PDB file of C-alpha atoms in Angstrom:
ATOM      1  CA  MET A1167    -138.813 -91.344 101.250  1.00 47.00           C
ATOM      2  CA  SER A1168    -138.091 -89.488  98.045  1.00 46.00           C
ATOM      3  CA  GLU A1169    -134.690 -87.942  97.388  1.00 48.00           C
ATOM      4  CA  PRO A1170    -134.561 -84.150  97.010  1.00 49.00           C
ATOM      5  CA  LEU A1171    -134.271 -82.787  93.508  1.00 47.00           C
ATOM      6  CA  GLY A1172    -131.495 -80.506  92.344  1.00 48.00           C
ATOM      7  CA  SER A1173    -131.992 -77.200  90.555  1.00 46.00           C
ATOM      8  CA  GLU A1174    -131.995 -79.022  87.178  1.00 49.00           C
ATOM      9  CA  GLY A1175    -134.332 -81.849  88.191  1.00 49.00           C
ATOM     10  CA  THR A1176    -131.532 -84.287  88.959  1.00 49.00           C
ATOM     11  CA  THR A1177    -131.303 -86.216  92.162  1.00 51.00           C
ATOM     12  CA  ARG A1178    -128.661 -85.269  94.739  1.00 53.00           C
ATOM     13  CA  ARG A1179    -126.990 -88.018  96.753  1.00 55.00           C
ATOM     14  CA  LEU A1180    -127.253 -87.696 100.514  1.00 51.00           C
ATOM     15  CA  PRO A1181    -124.144 -88.199 102.661  1.00 48.00           C
ATOM     16  CA  VAL A1182    -123.606 -91.780 103.711  1.00 48.00           C
ATOM     17  CA  LEU A1183    -122.756 -92.604 107.308  1.00 46.00           C
ATOM     18  CA  ASP A1184    -120.340 -95.407 108.066  1.00 48.00           C
ATOM     19  CA  LYS A1185    -122.214 -97.520 110.599  1.00 46.00           C
ATOM     20  CA  ASP A1186    -119.236 -99.811 111.161  1.00 48.00           C
ATOM     21  CA  ARG A1187    -117.198 -96.982 112.717  1.00 45.00           C
ATOM     22  CA  THR A1188    -117.497 -97.041 116.483  1.00 46.00           C
ATOM     23  CA  ALA A1189    -116.797 -94.422 119.127  1.00 43.00           C
ATOM     24  CA  GLU A1190    -113.578 -96.189 120.053  1.00 46.00           C
ATOM     25  CA  ASP A1191    -112.083 -95.190 116.686  1.00 47.00           C
ATOM     26  CA  ASP A1192    -112.307 -91.521 117.668  1.00 48.00           C
ATOM     27  CA  VAL A1193    -110.232 -91.975 120.801  1.00 47.00           C
ATOM     28  CA  PRO A1194    -106.669 -90.742 120.176  1.00 46.00           C
ATOM     29  CA  ASP A1195    -103.781 -93.064 120.758  1.00 45.00           C
ATOM     30  CA  PRO A1196    -102.336 -92.806 124.261  1.00 47.00           C
ATOM     31  CA  ALA A1197     -99.214 -90.719 124.550  1.00 43.00           C
ATOM     32  CA  PRO A1198     -96.000 -92.694 124.915  1.00 42.00           C
ATOM     33  CA  GLU A1199     -94.720 -93.030 128.426  1.00 49.00           C
ATOM     34  CA  PRO A1200     -91.706 -90.867 129.168  1.00 46.00           C
ATOM     35  CA  ALA A1201     -88.331 -92.502 129.268  1.00 48.00           C
ATOM     36  CA  PRO A1202     -86.696 -92.893 132.675  1.00 53.00           C
ATOM     37  CA  GLY A1203     -84.874 -89.862 134.004  1.00 50.00           C
ATOM     38  CA  SER A1204     -81.231 -89.429 133.214  1.00 61.00           C
ATOM     39  CA  GLY A1205     -78.460 -89.232 135.740  1.00 73.00           C
ATOM     40  CA  ARG A1206     -76.499 -86.162 136.639  1.00 74.00           C
ATOM     41  CA  PHE A1207     -74.568 -84.286 134.003  1.00 75.00           C
ATOM     42  CA  TRP A1208     -70.806 -84.846 134.000  1.00 76.00           C
ATOM     43  CA  SER A1209     -68.566 -81.823 134.241  1.00 77.00           C
ATOM     44  CA  ALA A1210     -65.767 -81.329 131.749  1.00 75.00           C
ATOM     45  CA  ARG A1211     -63.408 -80.455 134.655  1.00 75.00           C
ATOM     46  CA  ARG A1212     -61.563 -77.985 132.426  1.00 77.00           C
ATOM     47  CA  VAL A1213     -59.847 -76.032 135.212  1.00 80.00           C
ATOM     48  CA  PRO A1214     -58.463 -79.033 137.191  1.00 79.00           C
ATOM     49  CA  ALA A1215     -57.463 -80.775 133.960  1.00 79.00           C
ATOM     50  CA  ALA A1216     -55.687 -77.644 132.697  1.00 85.00           C
ATOM     51  CA  VAL A1217     -53.843 -77.157 136.015  1.00 86.00           C
ATOM     52  CA  VAL A1218     -52.686 -80.772 136.155  1.00 83.00           C
ATOM     53  CA  ALA A1219     -51.638 -80.724 132.496  1.00 86.00           C
ATOM     54  CA  LEU A1220     -49.601 -77.533 132.973  1.00 92.00           C
ATOM     55  CA  LEU A1221     -47.877 -78.883 136.081  1.00 90.00           C
ATOM     56  CA  LEU A1222     -47.033 -82.191 134.414  1.00 88.00           C
ATOM     57  CA  ALA A1223     -45.774 -80.401 131.302  1.00 93.00           C
ATOM     58  CA  ALA A1224     -43.576 -78.090 133.395  1.00 92.00           C
ATOM     59  CA  LEU A1225     -42.124 -80.956 135.466  1.00 89.00           C
ATOM     60  CA  ALA A1226     -41.526 -83.065 132.379  1.00 91.00           C
ATOM     61  CA  GLY A1227     -39.776 -80.150 130.635  1.00 91.00           C
ATOM     62  CA  VAL A1228     -37.502 -79.498 133.599  1.00 88.00           C
ATOM     63  CA  LEU A1229     -36.668 -83.201 133.931  1.00 86.00           C
ATOM     64  CA  LEU A1230     -35.880 -83.577 130.224  1.00 90.00           C
ATOM     65  CA  TYR A1231     -33.686 -80.463 130.316  1.00 87.00           C
ATOM     66  CA  ASP A1232     -31.786 -81.789 133.318  1.00 86.00           C
ATOM     67  CA  ILE A1233     -31.266 -85.188 131.677  1.00 86.00           C
ATOM     68  CA  ALA A1234     -30.010 -83.531 128.497  1.00 88.00           C
ATOM     69  CA  ALA A1235     -27.655 -81.307 130.516  1.00 85.00           C
ATOM     70  CA  VAL A1236     -26.176 -84.319 132.346  1.00 83.00           C
ATOM     71  CA  ARG A1237     -25.725 -86.156 129.011  1.00 86.00           C
ATOM     72  CA  ALA A1238     -23.848 -83.127 127.720  1.00 86.00           C
ATOM     73  CA  ASP A1239     -21.371 -83.356 130.631  1.00 83.00           C
ATOM     74  CA  ARG A1240     -22.916 -80.437 132.460  1.00 85.00           C
ATOM     75  CA  PRO A1241     -23.739 -80.420 136.170  1.00 84.00           C
ATOM     76  CA  PRO A1242     -27.346 -81.283 137.087  1.00 82.00           C
ATOM     77  CA  LEU A1243     -29.744 -78.629 138.272  1.00 84.00           C
ATOM     78  CA  ARG A1244     -29.231 -77.332 141.752  1.00 85.00           C
ATOM     79  CA  VAL A1245     -32.843 -78.109 142.629  1.00 82.00           C
ATOM     80  CA  ARG A1246     -32.407 -81.779 141.791  1.00 80.00           C
ATOM     81  CA  ARG A1247     -29.136 -82.006 143.709  1.00 83.00           C
ATOM     82  CA  GLU A1248     -30.694 -80.382 146.764  1.00 85.00           C
ATOM     83  CA  LEU A1249     -33.757 -82.616 146.541  1.00 79.00           C
ATOM     84  CA  ALA A1250     -31.639 -85.744 146.273  1.00 81.00           C
ATOM     85  CA  ARG A1251     -29.543 -84.654 149.264  1.00 84.00           C
ATOM     86  CA  GLN A1252     -32.602 -83.922 151.380  1.00 81.00           C
ATOM     87  CA  LEU A1253     -34.180 -87.276 150.550  1.00 77.00           C
ATOM     88  CA  ALA A1254     -30.946 -89.053 151.390  1.00 83.00           C
ATOM     89  CA  GLU A1255     -30.331 -87.291 154.710  1.00 84.00           C
ATOM     90  CA  ARG A1256     -33.815 -86.856 156.146  1.00 82.00           C
ATOM     91  CA  PRO A1257     -35.424 -89.860 157.901  1.00 85.00           C
ATOM     92  CA  LEU A1258     -38.889 -91.056 156.979  1.00 81.00           C
ATOM     93  CA  ASP A1259     -40.403 -89.772 160.204  1.00 84.00           C
ATOM     94  CA  ASP A1260     -39.210 -86.224 159.545  1.00 86.00           C
ATOM     95  CA  VAL A1261     -41.900 -83.554 159.743  1.00 88.00           C
ATOM     96  CA  TRP A1262     -41.287 -82.180 156.244  1.00 84.00           C
ATOM     97  CA  VAL A1263     -41.280 -85.671 154.728  1.00 84.00           C
ATOM     98  CA  LEU A1264     -44.603 -86.429 156.368  1.00 90.00           C
ATOM     99  CA  VAL A1265     -46.040 -83.080 155.274  1.00 91.00           C
ATOM    100  CA  GLY A1266     -44.934 -83.656 151.693  1.00 88.00           C
ATOM    101  CA  ALA A1267     -46.381 -87.163 151.683  1.00 89.00           C
ATOM    102  CA  GLY A1268     -49.654 -85.869 153.115  1.00 93.00           C
ATOM    103  CA  VAL A1269     -49.928 -83.144 150.477  1.00 93.00           C
ATOM    104  CA  ALA A1270     -49.214 -85.635 147.689  1.00 90.00           C
ATOM    105  CA  ALA A1271     -51.790 -88.085 149.069  1.00 93.00           C
ATOM    106  CA  ALA A1272     -54.407 -85.352 149.422  1.00 94.00           C
ATOM    107  CA  LEU A1273     -53.765 -84.180 145.863  1.00 87.00           C
ATOM    108  CA  GLY A1274     -54.091 -87.734 144.567  1.00 87.00           C
ATOM    109  CA  LEU A1275     -57.342 -88.316 146.457  1.00 91.00           C
ATOM    110  CA  TRP A1276     -58.697 -85.015 145.129  1.00 87.00           C
ATOM    111  CA  LEU A1277     -57.921 -86.032 141.546  1.00 82.00           C
ATOM    112  CA  ILE A1278     -59.525 -89.453 142.062  1.00 85.00           C
ATOM    113  CA  LEU A1279     -62.623 -87.804 143.535  1.00 85.00           C
ATOM    114  CA  LEU A1280     -62.891 -85.508 140.537  1.00 79.00           C
ATOM    115  CA  ALA A1281     -62.554 -88.472 138.195  1.00 78.00           C
ATOM    116  CA  VAL A1282     -65.309 -90.607 139.736  1.00 81.00           C
ATOM    117  CA  THR A1283     -67.906 -87.904 140.524  1.00 80.00           C
ATOM    118  CA  PRO A1284     -70.076 -86.249 137.861  1.00 78.00           C
ATOM    119  CA  GLY A1285     -69.934 -82.676 139.128  1.00 75.00           C
ATOM    120  CA  LEU A1286     -72.290 -79.940 137.879  1.00 79.00           C
ATOM    121  CA  ARG A1287     -74.185 -79.914 141.152  1.00 80.00           C
ATOM    122  CA  ASP A1288     -76.136 -76.823 140.094  1.00 84.00           C
ATOM    123  CA  VAL A1289     -77.843 -78.630 137.175  1.00 87.00           C
ATOM    124  CA  LEU A1290     -80.836 -80.817 138.051  1.00 88.00           C
ATOM    125  CA  PRO A1291     -81.575 -83.577 135.491  1.00 88.00           C
ATOM    126  CA  MET A1292     -85.080 -83.545 134.033  1.00 87.00           C
ATOM    127  CA  ARG A1293     -87.290 -86.401 132.868  1.00 86.00           C
ATOM    128  CA  ARG A1294     -86.561 -87.697 129.390  1.00 82.00           C
ATOM    129  CA  PRO A1295     -89.668 -87.788 127.171  1.00 79.00           C
ATOM    130  CA  ASP A1296     -87.434 -89.191 124.448  1.00 79.00           C
ATOM    131  CA  PRO A1297     -84.345 -91.397 124.930  1.00 79.00           C
ATOM    132  CA  ASP A1298     -82.348 -89.180 122.563  1.00 79.00           C
ATOM    133  CA  VAL A1299     -83.098 -85.939 124.431  1.00 80.00           C
ATOM    134  CA  ARG A1300     -81.496 -84.827 127.696  1.00 81.00           C
ATOM    135  CA  ALA A1301     -82.370 -81.669 129.573  1.00 85.00           C
ATOM    136  CA  GLY A1302     -81.387 -80.070 132.845  1.00 87.00           C
ATOM    137  CA  LEU A1303     -82.661 -77.226 134.990  1.00 89.00           C
ATOM    138  CA  HIS A1304     -80.418 -74.927 136.965  1.00 91.00           C
ATOM    139  CA  ARG A1305     -81.083 -74.925 140.689  1.00 91.00           C
ATOM    140  CA  GLY A1306     -81.349 -71.140 140.691  1.00 92.00           C
ATOM    141  CA  ALA A1307     -84.039 -71.237 138.013  1.00 93.00           C
ATOM    142  CA  ALA A1308     -85.958 -73.911 139.925  1.00 93.00           C
ATOM    143  CA  GLY A1309     -85.806 -71.812 143.079  1.00 93.00           C
ATOM    144  CA  LEU A1310     -87.028 -68.750 141.187  1.00 94.00           C
ATOM    145  CA  VAL A1311     -90.028 -70.673 139.834  1.00 94.00           C
ATOM    146  CA  LEU A1312     -90.937 -71.909 143.322  1.00 95.00           C
ATOM    147  CA  ARG A1313     -90.543 -68.417 144.740  1.00 95.00           C
ATOM    148  CA  ASP A1314     -92.861 -66.906 142.128  1.00 95.00           C
ATOM    149  CA  ARG A1315     -95.490 -69.560 142.767  1.00 95.00           C
ATOM    150  CA  ALA A1316     -95.239 -69.068 146.534  1.00 94.00           C
ATOM    151  CA  MET A1317     -95.731 -65.313 146.194  1.00 94.00           C
ATOM    152  CA  GLU A1318     -99.111 -65.988 144.572  1.00 94.00           C
ATOM    153  CA  VAL A1319    -100.473 -67.431 147.828  1.00 94.00           C
ATOM    154  CA  ALA A1320    -102.626 -64.996 149.769  1.00 93.00           C
ATOM    155  CA  GLY A1321    -100.984 -63.745 152.951  1.00 92.00           C
ATOM    156  CA  VAL A1322     -97.381 -64.289 151.821  1.00 93.00           C
ATOM    157  CA  GLN A1323     -95.265 -61.160 152.150  1.00 93.00           C
ATOM    158  CA  SER A1324     -91.827 -62.486 151.199  1.00 93.00           C
ATOM    159  CA  VAL A1325     -90.273 -65.840 150.326  1.00 95.00           C
ATOM    160  CA  GLN A1326     -86.769 -67.257 150.347  1.00 94.00           C
ATOM    161  CA  VAL A1327     -86.187 -70.500 148.444  1.00 94.00           C
ATOM    162  CA  ARG A1328     -83.065 -72.619 148.463  1.00 93.00           C
ATOM    163  CA  ALA A1329     -83.379 -75.420 145.923  1.00 90.00           C
ATOM    164  CA  GLY A1330     -81.096 -78.395 146.358  1.00 88.00           C
ATOM    165  CA  ARG A1331     -80.734 -81.727 144.639  1.00 85.00           C
ATOM    166  CA  ARG A1332     -82.743 -83.588 147.291  1.00 89.00           C
ATOM    167  CA  ARG A1333     -84.670 -80.895 149.145  1.00 93.00           C
ATOM    168  CA  ALA A1334     -86.115 -77.441 148.535  1.00 93.00           C
ATOM    169  CA  ASP A1335     -86.164 -75.235 151.634  1.00 95.00           C
ATOM    170  CA  VAL A1336     -88.888 -72.556 151.552  1.00 95.00           C
ATOM    171  CA  ARG A1337     -88.955 -69.806 154.170  1.00 95.00           C
ATOM    172  CA  ALA A1338     -92.034 -67.581 153.910  1.00 95.00           C
ATOM    173  CA  VAL A1339     -93.163 -64.545 155.863  1.00 94.00           C
ATOM    174  CA  SER A1340     -96.927 -64.061 156.249  1.00 93.00           C
ATOM    175  CA  HIS A1341     -98.317 -60.718 157.405  1.00 89.00           C
ATOM    176  CA  PHE A1342    -101.960 -61.862 157.618  1.00 88.00           C
ATOM    177  CA  ARG A1343    -104.071 -65.047 157.655  1.00 90.00           C
ATOM    178  CA  ASP A1344    -103.507 -67.959 159.962  1.00 93.00           C
ATOM    179  CA  LEU A1345    -100.055 -69.499 159.626  1.00 93.00           C
ATOM    180  CA  ASP A1346    -101.423 -73.041 159.334  1.00 93.00           C
ATOM    181  CA  ASP A1347    -103.688 -72.016 156.460  1.00 94.00           C
ATOM    182  CA  VAL A1348    -100.838 -70.283 154.668  1.00 94.00           C
ATOM    183  CA  ARG A1349     -98.593 -73.310 155.156  1.00 94.00           C
ATOM    184  CA  ALA A1350    -101.274 -75.649 153.801  1.00 94.00           C
ATOM    185  CA  ASP A1351    -101.740 -73.467 150.712  1.00 95.00           C
ATOM    186  CA  LEU A1352     -97.990 -73.310 150.194  1.00 95.00           C
ATOM    187  CA  ASP A1353     -97.687 -77.088 150.449  1.00 94.00           C
ATOM    188  CA  ALA A1354    -100.372 -77.543 147.789  1.00 94.00           C
ATOM    189  CA  VAL A1355     -99.121 -74.839 145.426  1.00 95.00           C
ATOM    190  CA  LEU A1356     -95.452 -75.721 145.718  1.00 95.00           C
ATOM    191  CA  GLY A1357     -96.199 -79.431 145.380  1.00 93.00           C
ATOM    192  CA  ASP A1358     -97.828 -78.766 142.024  1.00 94.00           C
ATOM    193  CA  ALA A1359     -94.949 -76.462 141.080  1.00 94.00           C
ATOM    194  CA  VAL A1360     -92.335 -79.107 141.868  1.00 93.00           C
ATOM    195  CA  ARG A1361     -94.180 -81.681 139.774  1.00 92.00           C
ATOM    196  CA  GLY A1362     -94.474 -79.142 136.984  1.00 92.00           C
ATOM    197  CA  LEU A1363     -90.711 -78.659 136.851  1.00 92.00           C
ATOM    198  CA  GLY A1364     -90.384 -82.064 135.185  1.00 89.00           C
ATOM    199  CA  LEU A1365     -87.369 -83.145 137.230  1.00 90.00           C
ATOM    200  CA  ALA A1366     -86.213 -86.741 137.185  1.00 88.00           C
ATOM    201  CA  ARG A1367     -85.900 -86.697 140.983  1.00 88.00           C
ATOM    202  CA  PRO A1368     -88.270 -84.081 142.412  1.00 90.00           C
ATOM    203  CA  PRO A1369     -86.850 -82.602 145.624  1.00 91.00           C
ATOM    204  CA  ALA A1370     -88.702 -82.902 148.897  1.00 93.00           C
ATOM    205  CA  LEU A1371     -90.328 -79.740 150.213  1.00 93.00           C
ATOM    206  CA  SER A1372     -89.510 -78.131 153.547  1.00 94.00           C
ATOM    207  CA  VAL A1373     -91.884 -75.196 154.171  1.00 94.00           C
ATOM    208  CA  ARG A1374     -91.691 -72.844 157.150  1.00 94.00           C
ATOM    209  CA  VAL A1375     -93.946 -69.842 157.689  1.00 94.00           C
ATOM    210  CA  ARG A1376     -93.453 -67.117 160.280  1.00 93.00           C
ATOM    211  CA  ARG A1377     -94.665 -63.650 161.134  1.00 92.00           C
ATOM    212  CA  PRO A1378     -92.602 -60.604 160.163  1.00 89.00           C
ATOM    213  CA  GLY A1379     -90.305 -59.298 162.856  1.00 78.00           C
ATOM    214  CA  ARG A1380     -91.116 -56.147 164.766  1.00 69.00           C
ATOM    215  CA  LYS A1381     -89.555 -52.966 163.429  1.00 61.00           C
ATOM    216  CA  GLY A1382     -87.329 -51.039 165.758  1.00 48.00           C
TER     217      GLY A1382
END
């Protein structure tokens, strides 16, 4: 087969196909698997920490002032004298002693609970596509997304969604169509919506459908 001639009588080279290239070379590399989901976000506990710091600072200031006053040959504070007298005179089974001990124990348990729990219950951790990236979704935003998706189902008049860390409660009102059909559509649509949120621990769905109440 002769090669075509150019405008000036010269030959023009045809494109060459690489026969060694196979169809497998055109397949893109698989996307990396997402990293495992992160745990809950830890709260800074600014308010409890500030309250405890202020109380400790106030008590320490009063104690240091009293010690300095006693060293300067001045009488101790009346509060400390009264407290020492009450502790010396009252027995251990006294009501006020037991109440004070109970309050102190409850305060200590509360502080320990704050120290060992992460807090930020309203933030749901999302899957981590990259180990260096962390993201969270507010429970209110997740509930709003589920509500908008539920309103797209035919027959749904109104929806109330309460999104929790382990379960999302959906209460829908349907003014037409069979309730079983509406519930089946809601299960399918909301199931896709929950997976689309990208949460590390997708909440379980609890869907209930009812008819609107009679007016008057």
